[in-house]
Short mmCIF file of C-alpha atoms and ligand atoms in Angstrom, two decimals:
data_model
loop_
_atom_site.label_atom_id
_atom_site.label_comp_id
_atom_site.label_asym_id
_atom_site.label_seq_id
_atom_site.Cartn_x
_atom_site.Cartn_y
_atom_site.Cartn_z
CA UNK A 1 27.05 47.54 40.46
CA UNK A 2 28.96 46.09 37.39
CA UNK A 3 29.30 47.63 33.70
CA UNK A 4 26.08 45.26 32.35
CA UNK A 5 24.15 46.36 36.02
CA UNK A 6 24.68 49.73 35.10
CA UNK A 7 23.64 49.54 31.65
CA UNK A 8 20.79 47.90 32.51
CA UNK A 9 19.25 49.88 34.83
CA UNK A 10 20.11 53.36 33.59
CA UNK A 11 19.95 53.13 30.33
CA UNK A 12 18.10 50.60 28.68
CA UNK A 13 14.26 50.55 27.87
CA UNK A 14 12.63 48.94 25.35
CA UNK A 15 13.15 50.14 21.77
CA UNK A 16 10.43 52.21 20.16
CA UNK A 17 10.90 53.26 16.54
CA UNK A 18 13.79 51.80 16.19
CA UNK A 19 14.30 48.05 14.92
CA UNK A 20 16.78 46.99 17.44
CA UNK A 21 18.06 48.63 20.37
CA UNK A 22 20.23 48.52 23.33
CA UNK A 23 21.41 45.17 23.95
CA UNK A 24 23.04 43.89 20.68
CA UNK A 25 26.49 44.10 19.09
CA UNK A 26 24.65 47.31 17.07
CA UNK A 27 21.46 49.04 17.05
CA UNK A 28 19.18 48.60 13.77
CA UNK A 29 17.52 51.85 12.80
CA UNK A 30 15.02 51.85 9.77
CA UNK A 31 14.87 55.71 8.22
CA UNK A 32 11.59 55.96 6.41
CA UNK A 33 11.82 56.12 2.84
CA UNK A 34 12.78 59.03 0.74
CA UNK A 35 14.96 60.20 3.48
CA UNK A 36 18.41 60.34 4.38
CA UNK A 37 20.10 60.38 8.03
CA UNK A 38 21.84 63.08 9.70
CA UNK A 39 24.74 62.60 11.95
CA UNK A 40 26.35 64.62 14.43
CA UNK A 41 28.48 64.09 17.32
CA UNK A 42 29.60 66.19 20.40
CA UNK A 43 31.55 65.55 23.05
CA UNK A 44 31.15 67.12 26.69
CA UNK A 45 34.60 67.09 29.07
CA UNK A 46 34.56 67.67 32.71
CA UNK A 47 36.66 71.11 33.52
CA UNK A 48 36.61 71.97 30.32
CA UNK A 49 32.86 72.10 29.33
CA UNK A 50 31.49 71.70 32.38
CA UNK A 51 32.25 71.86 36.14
CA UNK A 52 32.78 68.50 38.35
CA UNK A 53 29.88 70.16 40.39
CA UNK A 54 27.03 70.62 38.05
CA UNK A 55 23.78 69.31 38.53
CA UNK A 56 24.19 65.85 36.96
CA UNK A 57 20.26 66.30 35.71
CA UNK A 58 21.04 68.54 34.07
CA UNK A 59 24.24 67.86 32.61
CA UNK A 60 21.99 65.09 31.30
CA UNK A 61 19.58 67.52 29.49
CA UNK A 62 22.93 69.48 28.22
CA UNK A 63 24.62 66.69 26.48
CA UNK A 64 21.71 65.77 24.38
CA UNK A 65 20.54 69.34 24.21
CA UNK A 66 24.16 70.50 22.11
CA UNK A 67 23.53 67.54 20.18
CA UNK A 68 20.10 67.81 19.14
CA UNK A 69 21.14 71.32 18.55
CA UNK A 70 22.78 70.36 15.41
CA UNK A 71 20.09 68.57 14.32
CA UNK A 72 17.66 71.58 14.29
CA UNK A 73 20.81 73.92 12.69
CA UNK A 74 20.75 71.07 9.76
CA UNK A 75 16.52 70.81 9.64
CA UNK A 76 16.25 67.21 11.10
CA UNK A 77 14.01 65.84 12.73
CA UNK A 78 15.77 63.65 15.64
CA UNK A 79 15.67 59.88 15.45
CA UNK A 80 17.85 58.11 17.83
CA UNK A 81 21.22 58.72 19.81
CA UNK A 82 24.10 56.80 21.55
CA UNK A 83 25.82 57.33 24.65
CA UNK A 84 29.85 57.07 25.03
CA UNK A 85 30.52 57.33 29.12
CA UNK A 86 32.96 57.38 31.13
CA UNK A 87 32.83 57.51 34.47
CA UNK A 88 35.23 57.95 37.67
CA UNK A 89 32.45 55.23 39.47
CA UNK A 90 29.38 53.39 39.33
CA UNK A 91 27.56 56.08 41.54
CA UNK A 92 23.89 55.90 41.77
CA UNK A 93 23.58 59.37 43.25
CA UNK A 94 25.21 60.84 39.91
CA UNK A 95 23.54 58.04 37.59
CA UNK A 96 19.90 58.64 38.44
CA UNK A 97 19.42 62.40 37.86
CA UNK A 98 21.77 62.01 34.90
CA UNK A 99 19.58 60.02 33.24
CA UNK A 100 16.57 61.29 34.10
CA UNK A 101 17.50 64.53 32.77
CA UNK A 102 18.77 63.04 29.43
CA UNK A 103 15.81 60.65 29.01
CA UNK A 104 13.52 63.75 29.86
CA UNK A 105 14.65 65.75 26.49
CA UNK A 106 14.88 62.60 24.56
CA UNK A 107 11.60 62.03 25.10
CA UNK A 108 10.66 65.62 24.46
CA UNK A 109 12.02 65.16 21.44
CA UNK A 110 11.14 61.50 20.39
CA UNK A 111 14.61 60.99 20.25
CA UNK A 112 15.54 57.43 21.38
CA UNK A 113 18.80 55.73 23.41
CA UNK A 114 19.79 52.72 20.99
CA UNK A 115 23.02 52.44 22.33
CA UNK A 116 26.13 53.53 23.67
CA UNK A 117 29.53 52.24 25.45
CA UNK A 118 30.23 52.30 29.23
CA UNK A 119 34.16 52.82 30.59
CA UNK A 120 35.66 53.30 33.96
CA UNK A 121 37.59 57.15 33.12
CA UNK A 122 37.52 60.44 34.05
CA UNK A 123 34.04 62.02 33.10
CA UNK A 124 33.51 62.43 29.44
CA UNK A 125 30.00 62.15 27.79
CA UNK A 126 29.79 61.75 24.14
CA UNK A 127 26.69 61.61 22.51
CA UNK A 128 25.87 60.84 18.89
CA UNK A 129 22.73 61.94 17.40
CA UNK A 130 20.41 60.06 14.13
CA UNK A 131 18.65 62.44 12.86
CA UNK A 132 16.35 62.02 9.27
CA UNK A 133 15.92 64.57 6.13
CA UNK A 134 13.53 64.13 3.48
CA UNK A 135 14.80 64.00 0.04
CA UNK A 136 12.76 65.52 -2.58
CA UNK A 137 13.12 65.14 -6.45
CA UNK A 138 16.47 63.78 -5.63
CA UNK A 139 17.50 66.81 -3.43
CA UNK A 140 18.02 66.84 0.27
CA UNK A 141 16.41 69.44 2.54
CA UNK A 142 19.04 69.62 5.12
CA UNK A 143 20.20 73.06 5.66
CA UNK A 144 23.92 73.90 5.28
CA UNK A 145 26.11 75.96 6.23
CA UNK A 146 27.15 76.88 2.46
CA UNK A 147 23.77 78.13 1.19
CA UNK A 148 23.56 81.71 1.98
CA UNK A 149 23.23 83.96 -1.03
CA UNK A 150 24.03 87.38 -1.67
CA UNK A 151 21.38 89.42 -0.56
CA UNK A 152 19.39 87.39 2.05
CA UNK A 153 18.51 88.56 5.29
CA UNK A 154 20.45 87.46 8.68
CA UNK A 155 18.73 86.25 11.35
CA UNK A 156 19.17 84.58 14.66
CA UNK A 157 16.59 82.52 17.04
CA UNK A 158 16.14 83.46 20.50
CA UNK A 159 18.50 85.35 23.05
CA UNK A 160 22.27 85.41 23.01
CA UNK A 161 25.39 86.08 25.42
CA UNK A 162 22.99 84.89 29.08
CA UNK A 163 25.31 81.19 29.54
CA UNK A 164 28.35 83.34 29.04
CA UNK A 165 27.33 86.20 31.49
CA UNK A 166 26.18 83.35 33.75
CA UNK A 167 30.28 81.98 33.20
CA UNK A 168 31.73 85.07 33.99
CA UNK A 169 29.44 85.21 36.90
CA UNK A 170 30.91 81.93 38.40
CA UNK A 171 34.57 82.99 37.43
CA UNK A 172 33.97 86.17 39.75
CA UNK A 173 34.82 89.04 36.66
CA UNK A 174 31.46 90.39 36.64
CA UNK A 175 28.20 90.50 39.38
CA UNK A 176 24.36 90.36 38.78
CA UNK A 177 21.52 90.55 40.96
CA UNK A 178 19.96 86.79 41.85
CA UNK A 179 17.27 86.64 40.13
CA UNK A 180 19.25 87.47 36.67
CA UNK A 181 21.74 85.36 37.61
CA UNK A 182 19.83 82.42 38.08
CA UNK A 183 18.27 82.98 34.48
CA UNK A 184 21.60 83.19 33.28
CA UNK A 185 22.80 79.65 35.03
CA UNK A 186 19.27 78.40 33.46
CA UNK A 187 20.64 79.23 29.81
CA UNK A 188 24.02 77.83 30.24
CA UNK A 189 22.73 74.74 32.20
CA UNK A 190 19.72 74.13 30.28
CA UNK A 191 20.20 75.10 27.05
CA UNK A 192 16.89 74.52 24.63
CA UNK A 193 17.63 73.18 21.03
CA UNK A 194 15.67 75.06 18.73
CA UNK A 195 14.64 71.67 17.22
CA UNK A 196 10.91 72.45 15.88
CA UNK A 197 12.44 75.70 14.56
CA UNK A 198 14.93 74.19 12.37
CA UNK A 199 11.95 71.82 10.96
CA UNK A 200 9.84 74.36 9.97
CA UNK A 201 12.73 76.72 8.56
CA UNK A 202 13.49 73.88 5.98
CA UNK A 203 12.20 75.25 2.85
CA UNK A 204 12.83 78.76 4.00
CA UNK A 205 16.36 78.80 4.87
CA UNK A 206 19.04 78.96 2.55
CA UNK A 207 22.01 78.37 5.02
CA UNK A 208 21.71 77.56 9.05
CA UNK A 209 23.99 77.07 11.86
CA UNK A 210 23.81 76.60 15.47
CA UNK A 211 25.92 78.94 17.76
CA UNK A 212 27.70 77.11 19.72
CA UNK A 213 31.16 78.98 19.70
CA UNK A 214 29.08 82.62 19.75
CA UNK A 215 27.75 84.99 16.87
CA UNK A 216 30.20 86.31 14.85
CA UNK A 217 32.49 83.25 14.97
CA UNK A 218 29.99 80.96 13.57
CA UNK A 219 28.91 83.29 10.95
CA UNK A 220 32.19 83.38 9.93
CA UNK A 221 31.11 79.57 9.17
CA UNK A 222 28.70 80.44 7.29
CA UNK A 223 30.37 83.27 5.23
CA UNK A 224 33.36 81.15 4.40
CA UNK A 225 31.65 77.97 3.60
CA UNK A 226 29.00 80.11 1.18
CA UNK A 227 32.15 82.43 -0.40
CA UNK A 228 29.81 85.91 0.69
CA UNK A 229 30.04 88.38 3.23
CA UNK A 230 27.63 90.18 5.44
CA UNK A 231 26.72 93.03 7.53
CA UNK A 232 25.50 92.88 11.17
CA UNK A 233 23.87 95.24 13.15
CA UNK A 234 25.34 95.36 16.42
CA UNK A 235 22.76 97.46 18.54
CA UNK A 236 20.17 94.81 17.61
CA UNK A 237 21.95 91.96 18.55
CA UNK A 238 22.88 93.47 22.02
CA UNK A 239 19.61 93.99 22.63
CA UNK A 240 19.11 90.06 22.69
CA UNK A 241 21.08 89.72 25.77
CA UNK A 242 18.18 88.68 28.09
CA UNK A 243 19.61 89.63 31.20
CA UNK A 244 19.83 93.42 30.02
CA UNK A 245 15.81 93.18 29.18
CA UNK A 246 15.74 92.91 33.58
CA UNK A 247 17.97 96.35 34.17
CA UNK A 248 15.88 98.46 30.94
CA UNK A 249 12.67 97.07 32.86
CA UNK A 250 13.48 96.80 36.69
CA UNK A 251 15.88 99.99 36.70
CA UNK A 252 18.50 101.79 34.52
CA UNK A 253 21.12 100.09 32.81
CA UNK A 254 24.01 102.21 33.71
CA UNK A 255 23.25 101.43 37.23
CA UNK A 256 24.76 97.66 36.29
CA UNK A 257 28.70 97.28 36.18
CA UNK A 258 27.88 95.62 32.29
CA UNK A 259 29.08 98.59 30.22
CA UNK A 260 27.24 99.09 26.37
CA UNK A 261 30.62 97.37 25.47
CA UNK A 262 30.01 94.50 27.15
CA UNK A 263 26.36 94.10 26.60
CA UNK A 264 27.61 94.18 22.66
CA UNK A 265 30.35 91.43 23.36
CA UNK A 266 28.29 89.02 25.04
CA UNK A 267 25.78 89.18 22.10
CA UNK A 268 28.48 88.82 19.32
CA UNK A 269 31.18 86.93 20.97
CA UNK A 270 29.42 84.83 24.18
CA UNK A 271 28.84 81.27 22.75
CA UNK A 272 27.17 78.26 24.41
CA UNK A 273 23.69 79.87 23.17
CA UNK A 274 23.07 77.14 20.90
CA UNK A 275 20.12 79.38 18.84
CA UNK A 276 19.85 78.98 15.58
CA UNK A 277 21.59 81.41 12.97
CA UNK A 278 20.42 81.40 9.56
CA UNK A 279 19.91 83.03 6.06
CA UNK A 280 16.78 83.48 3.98
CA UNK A 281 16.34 85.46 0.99
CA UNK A 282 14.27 88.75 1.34
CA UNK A 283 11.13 87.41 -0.50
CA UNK A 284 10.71 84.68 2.54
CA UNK A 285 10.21 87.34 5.27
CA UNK A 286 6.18 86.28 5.80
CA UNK A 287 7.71 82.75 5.72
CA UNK A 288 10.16 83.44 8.12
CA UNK A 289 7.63 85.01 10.47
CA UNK A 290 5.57 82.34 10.45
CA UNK A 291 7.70 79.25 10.93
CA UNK A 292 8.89 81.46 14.53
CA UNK A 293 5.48 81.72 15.31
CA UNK A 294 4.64 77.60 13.96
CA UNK A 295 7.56 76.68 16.43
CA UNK A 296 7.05 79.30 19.31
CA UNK A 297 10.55 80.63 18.74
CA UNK A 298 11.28 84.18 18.60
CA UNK A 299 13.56 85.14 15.70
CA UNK A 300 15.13 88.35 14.91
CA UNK A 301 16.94 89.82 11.46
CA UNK A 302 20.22 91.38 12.64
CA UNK A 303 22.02 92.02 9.47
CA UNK A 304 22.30 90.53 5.80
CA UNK A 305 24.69 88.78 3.69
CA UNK A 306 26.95 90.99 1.04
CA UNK A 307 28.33 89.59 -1.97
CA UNK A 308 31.51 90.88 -1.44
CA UNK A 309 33.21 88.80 1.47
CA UNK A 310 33.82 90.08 4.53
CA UNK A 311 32.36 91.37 7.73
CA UNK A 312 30.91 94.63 8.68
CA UNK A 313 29.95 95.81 12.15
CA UNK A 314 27.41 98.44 12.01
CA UNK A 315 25.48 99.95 15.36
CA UNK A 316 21.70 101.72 14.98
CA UNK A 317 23.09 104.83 13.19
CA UNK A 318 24.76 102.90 10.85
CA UNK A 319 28.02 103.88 11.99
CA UNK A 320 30.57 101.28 11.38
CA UNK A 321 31.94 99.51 14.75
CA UNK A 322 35.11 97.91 14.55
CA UNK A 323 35.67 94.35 14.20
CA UNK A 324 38.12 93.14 17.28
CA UNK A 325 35.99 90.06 17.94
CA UNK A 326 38.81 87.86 16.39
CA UNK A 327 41.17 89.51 18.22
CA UNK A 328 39.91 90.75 21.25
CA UNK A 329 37.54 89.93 23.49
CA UNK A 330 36.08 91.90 26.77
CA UNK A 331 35.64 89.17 29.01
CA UNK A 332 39.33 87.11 27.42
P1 ADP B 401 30.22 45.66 22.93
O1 ADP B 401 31.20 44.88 23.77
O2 ADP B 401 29.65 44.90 21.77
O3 ADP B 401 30.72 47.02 22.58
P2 ADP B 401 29.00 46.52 25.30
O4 ADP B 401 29.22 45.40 26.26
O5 ADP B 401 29.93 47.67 25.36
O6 ADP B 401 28.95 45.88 23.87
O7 ADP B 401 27.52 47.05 25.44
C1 ADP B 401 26.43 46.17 25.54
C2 ADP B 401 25.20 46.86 24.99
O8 ADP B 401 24.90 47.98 25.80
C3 ADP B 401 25.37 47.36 23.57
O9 ADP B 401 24.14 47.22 22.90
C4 ADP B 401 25.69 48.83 23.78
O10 ADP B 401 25.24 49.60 22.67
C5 ADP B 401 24.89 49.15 25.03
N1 ADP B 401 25.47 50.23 25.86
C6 ADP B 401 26.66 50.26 26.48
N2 ADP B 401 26.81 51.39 27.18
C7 ADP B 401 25.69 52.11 26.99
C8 ADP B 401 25.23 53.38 27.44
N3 ADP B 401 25.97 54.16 28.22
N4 ADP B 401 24.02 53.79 27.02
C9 ADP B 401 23.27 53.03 26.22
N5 ADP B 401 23.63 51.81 25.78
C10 ADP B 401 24.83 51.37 26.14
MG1 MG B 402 31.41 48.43 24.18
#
């Protein structure tokens, strides 16, 4: 099977919203009017983001998934995306599932293949995503990472820390029973992009990010690109750890190796969650409520932002815990 065979049959069909694509010298999009496009890029590596023997469905659904991740963390509604592969060989074992798993999200989302390039390499995906934001009164409604205000509430979408217990699972430091191991995998596998989440927090949000890198580090995003501070409460977030809902319901969680510490690390520090964390001002809680409950997305307020800069740690009793996430990390 040559480069053109390849392209051909994996990953060209024929183009939907989009004016022109695969096929061409470039792809014609047409973003509706009063709208601008959103751009992001991401680049998956095997060995370093993934392992040579994942699933190559769903390292399909992964690649888009990160991307269309920062979409929803900038309130975009997904467009179109292109495909940069490489690949070791023209294998249809690996090329099948790979694409089915891609084209299975994309089409979740509406999001469309226009185009892309094909090498012979070592296997690298890069995907770049087209995403669209309306303008209104001459203002765009994308949601940065500089908007937070002094004041607003902190939240975060969905569960944190499960793809990096399910990592330290497959590097052997830590052991979980099956069945919350396999939910684990799921998360870091199959991550879901909190797409229809980021849509309907677009009016509500004053600054949004998608954590990619884990809590606290992408705050620190947020913080430094908005000039404030904020405060996080630590108990809460642990408690978002999924896998630790299975040992509080199923037995006792100091019958698990995880200590409290850990629990708390994997929340703040575990990346590869790719939920949404965002600011909104106080007076938007009802809003905030129901744009979770529009998108089916659980969402929960783990802190707030401070005018004065910096980070505080604080646990339930409001007792300050100290900050070694930039230093230290449990599972380093
Ligand atoms: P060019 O030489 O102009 O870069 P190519 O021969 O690389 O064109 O690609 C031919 C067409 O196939 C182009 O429209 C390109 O966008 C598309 N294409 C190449 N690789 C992929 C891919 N992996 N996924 C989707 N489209 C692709
Ligand atoms: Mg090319």
């Amino acid at each position: 099977m040559g480069e053109f065979d390849l392209i051909k049959r994996y990953f060209t069909r024929p183009a939907r919203q989009a004016i022109l694509g695969v096929g061409d010298d470039c792809a014609l999009l047409q973003p509706a009017p009063g709208t601008q496009l959103a751009i992001s890029c991401d680049m998956l590596v095997e060995g370093h983001h993934f392992l040579s023997m994942t699933d190559p469905f769903k390292l399909g659904h992964k690649a888009l998934a990160v991307n269309l991740s920062d979409l929803a963390a900038c309130g975009a509604k997904p467009l179109a995306f292109t495909l940069a592969l490489a690949l070791p060989r023209a294998d249809d074992a690996w090329l099948a599932p790979f694409s089915q798993g891609l084209f299975a999200l994309a089409d979740a989302h509406g999001c469309e293949l226009i185009g892309g390039d094909t090498t012979r390499g070592p296997l690298n995906i890069c995907i770049t995503v087209f995403g669209e934001v309306p303008v209104v009164n001459g203002q765009s409604k994308a949601l940065l990472r500089s908007g937070a205000q002094a004041g607003d509430d902190l939240y975060v979408s969905g569960t944190l820390g499960d793809a990096r217990l399910a990592l330290e699972v497959s590097r052997g430091t830590v052991s979980v029973p099956a069945p919350v191991q396999e939910a684990a995998r799921c998360r870091m596998e199959q991550p879901t992009p909190r797409v229809a989440l980021g849509l309907a927090l677009r009016s509500i949000a004053t600054a949004a990010i998608d954590v990619s890198d884990g809590l606290l580090g992408d705050l620190g995003h947020i913080l430094q690109q908005s000039g404030v501070g904020a405060t996080v409460n630590t108990d809460i977030a642990a408690t978002l750890v999924a896998a630790r809902a299975y040992y509080t319901k199923t037995s006792n969680l100091s019958a698990t190796e995880i200590s409290p510490d850990q629990w708390r690390d994997l929340a703040l520090a575990g990346g590869d969650d790719y939920e949404l964390l965002f600011t909104a001002p106080v007076s938007k809680r009802k809003a905030v409520a129901t744009a979770a409950l529009a998108s089916q997305t659980p969402v929960t307020r783990i802190g707030q932002i401070d005018l004065e800069r910096g980070l505080h740690l604080l646990d339930a009793q409001g007792q300050a815990v100290p900050n070694i996430y930039t230093s230290f990390d449990h599972f380093a």
